[in-house]
């Protein structure tokens, strides 16, 4: 039971002992730390009870290089069912909870969908009562904080712990050592509580911080060699300094490999150490552990577990391999060849030769197995883990795992029937699909309380919070005009809130009555933000030529970070911002078109963007987006999708109806049919409106000081040495995309008709809960039980 007085006393005590002042007098960021510390006193006893309750049970362990968690405070208060009580208590103290909430920095531990999926999975497992712990890296600065300066992305350090880290518990007693060639470092665990909704179960996310065995070389300092005195410390800490360090050069690539091995080795050592305390024999390790590899970043876990079992624990090779292959499962997140991770052999030889030796032995064993299966020698090269001087981590993951899953039905079909078909023929029993999902606790209950209240009222219970399929029952209100009006009022409220936030953060005025057309995701060419940008320019020129043309006012909102070394992606960001400036400075566009590129897109910003969207942009090249989860968040908040027949879009329109969404463009089979004869230059020459839009890249409409726009233009028409012309079929899909957008324009004018499309998307989104996904993993792959 919530006790106001006890919490107030703890708050006053922490305010004094942490910041030396009264709570009301502190900065909002300091109040956040104090309130969070006070709440941890409530959480830790439940957390310890959960550890005891799951002792002796088989657990799942999620290995992921990133976790895009979002803010802790509100999420944890909702899970503990104390948010309303805490808000009331703070009001009595004359303190605004919302200001404290906004002061919390997003933990800089992830980048895009991969990391956010990991966070949703942790939430779902704890809510459902499945014992599942996560392992990763406690980055000092994460990816980066993005600023837009003169239209260009500028990366600055994202010091997410600058006000403290009240949710992380440093476990010095459980430090492990990780060995690289010529050096050894500490992996220091920080534990974070993963609180299931309603406190059903609290699991643990353990993040490793890299620290030096030797903090300071006093002799070097005394000899006035000041840099040398802290070199070991700096070298160690660099490993966990940032997420995905720029790997344009070799040193960056090596640092990435060191990161991967660092957290994988620490995590496996941690698991083995804890398991050995049971004193029941390592051969039973798979009976208590199921380890999920979140893509290939942690794939080095397979040879590392073999090394630990054989060289540290003294098991025989065959026994260790049986344990390893019964323990690991691998999630494939991409069909892009460049994302199927490979490492030069020499990196392993230089950095972790003890693991390289194991990999060579695994590779030899694989080739021997293949020969036994009747694979001819001349075909062995396609399967080799070590091939042409590179180590293929996806191949390692397939061979060393009991399960390989894709993350949407189309994605898995493409893996089975095309990209990995020759592996599938060897191990058909390993392959399966697990369509991704999102947690409704974060993406509806927390981010859209207004719509959540309406849903609860209409359903007559809160069961949907843990069983999203209940939303199906909302379908009966589709033709209830009063309910549709209430839904539109809520959407209007969320749009107004977003407009105020964008004014505060970006200094831009946007019209809440305009159509909010939103594309928020990582910046990559296959996601085709460029197609969206071309369409906006097309609309601009159409209005210039036909000022009397009646179009629905639109606000186009982009949010995306480009990898620091991804030059072309950065050029696209600049191009979008140049278009925004062109439109903003043209009086004819006032009240008709507006473009905003929000800075530093992150979970807390997303929580405001998804509920306010009128239209969800999911326009990737068919066959390139493995699943997508942003598409599900838009759907859950009642926004139709304009998108290609790709990833989970296919399953979304199956659930909600294609008539309630806007599907366009080439499908996978169409691309397969035309790819060898495709001539984008002919489309360019024969489509003057597209040509006018494209030529803004080279005709002086926008300044192109470094030639990046011309390179972008040429890549579409002529390709580059590493890819064909218009590699992602932007020109081919342009006309159909703009025509589909014209249909959106017409449909949006029918206010209630549009509301029904939105409602049918939301009420049919139950399939896309990460609760459903986790149930499938738990039953089909991990074989774990609920508490």
GROMACS .gro file of C-alpha atoms in nm, residues 15 95 116 191 193 327 348 353 445 554-555 604 710 713 728 762:
model
   16
   15UNK     CA    1   1.745   1.573  -0.103
   95UNK     CA    2   0.591   2.037  -0.704
  116UNK     CA    3   1.367  -0.063  -2.889
  191UNK     CA    4   2.179  -0.381  -1.268
  193UNK     CA    5   1.511  -0.342  -1.256
  327UNK     CA    6   2.164  -2.310  -2.553
  348UNK     CA    7   4.041  -1.176  -3.426
  353UNK     CA    8   4.341  -1.496  -3.068
  445UNK     CA    9  -0.098   0.351  -2.172
  554UNK     CA   10  -0.005   1.923  -4.444
  555UNK     CA   11   0.272   1.919  -4.188
  604UNK     CA   12   1.066   1.044  -2.521
  710UNK     CA   13   2.538   1.577  -5.707
  713UNK     CA   14   2.170   1.255  -5.796
  728UNK     CA   15   1.612   0.120  -5.385
  762UNK     CA   16  -0.621   0.065  -3.353
   0.00000   0.00000   0.00000
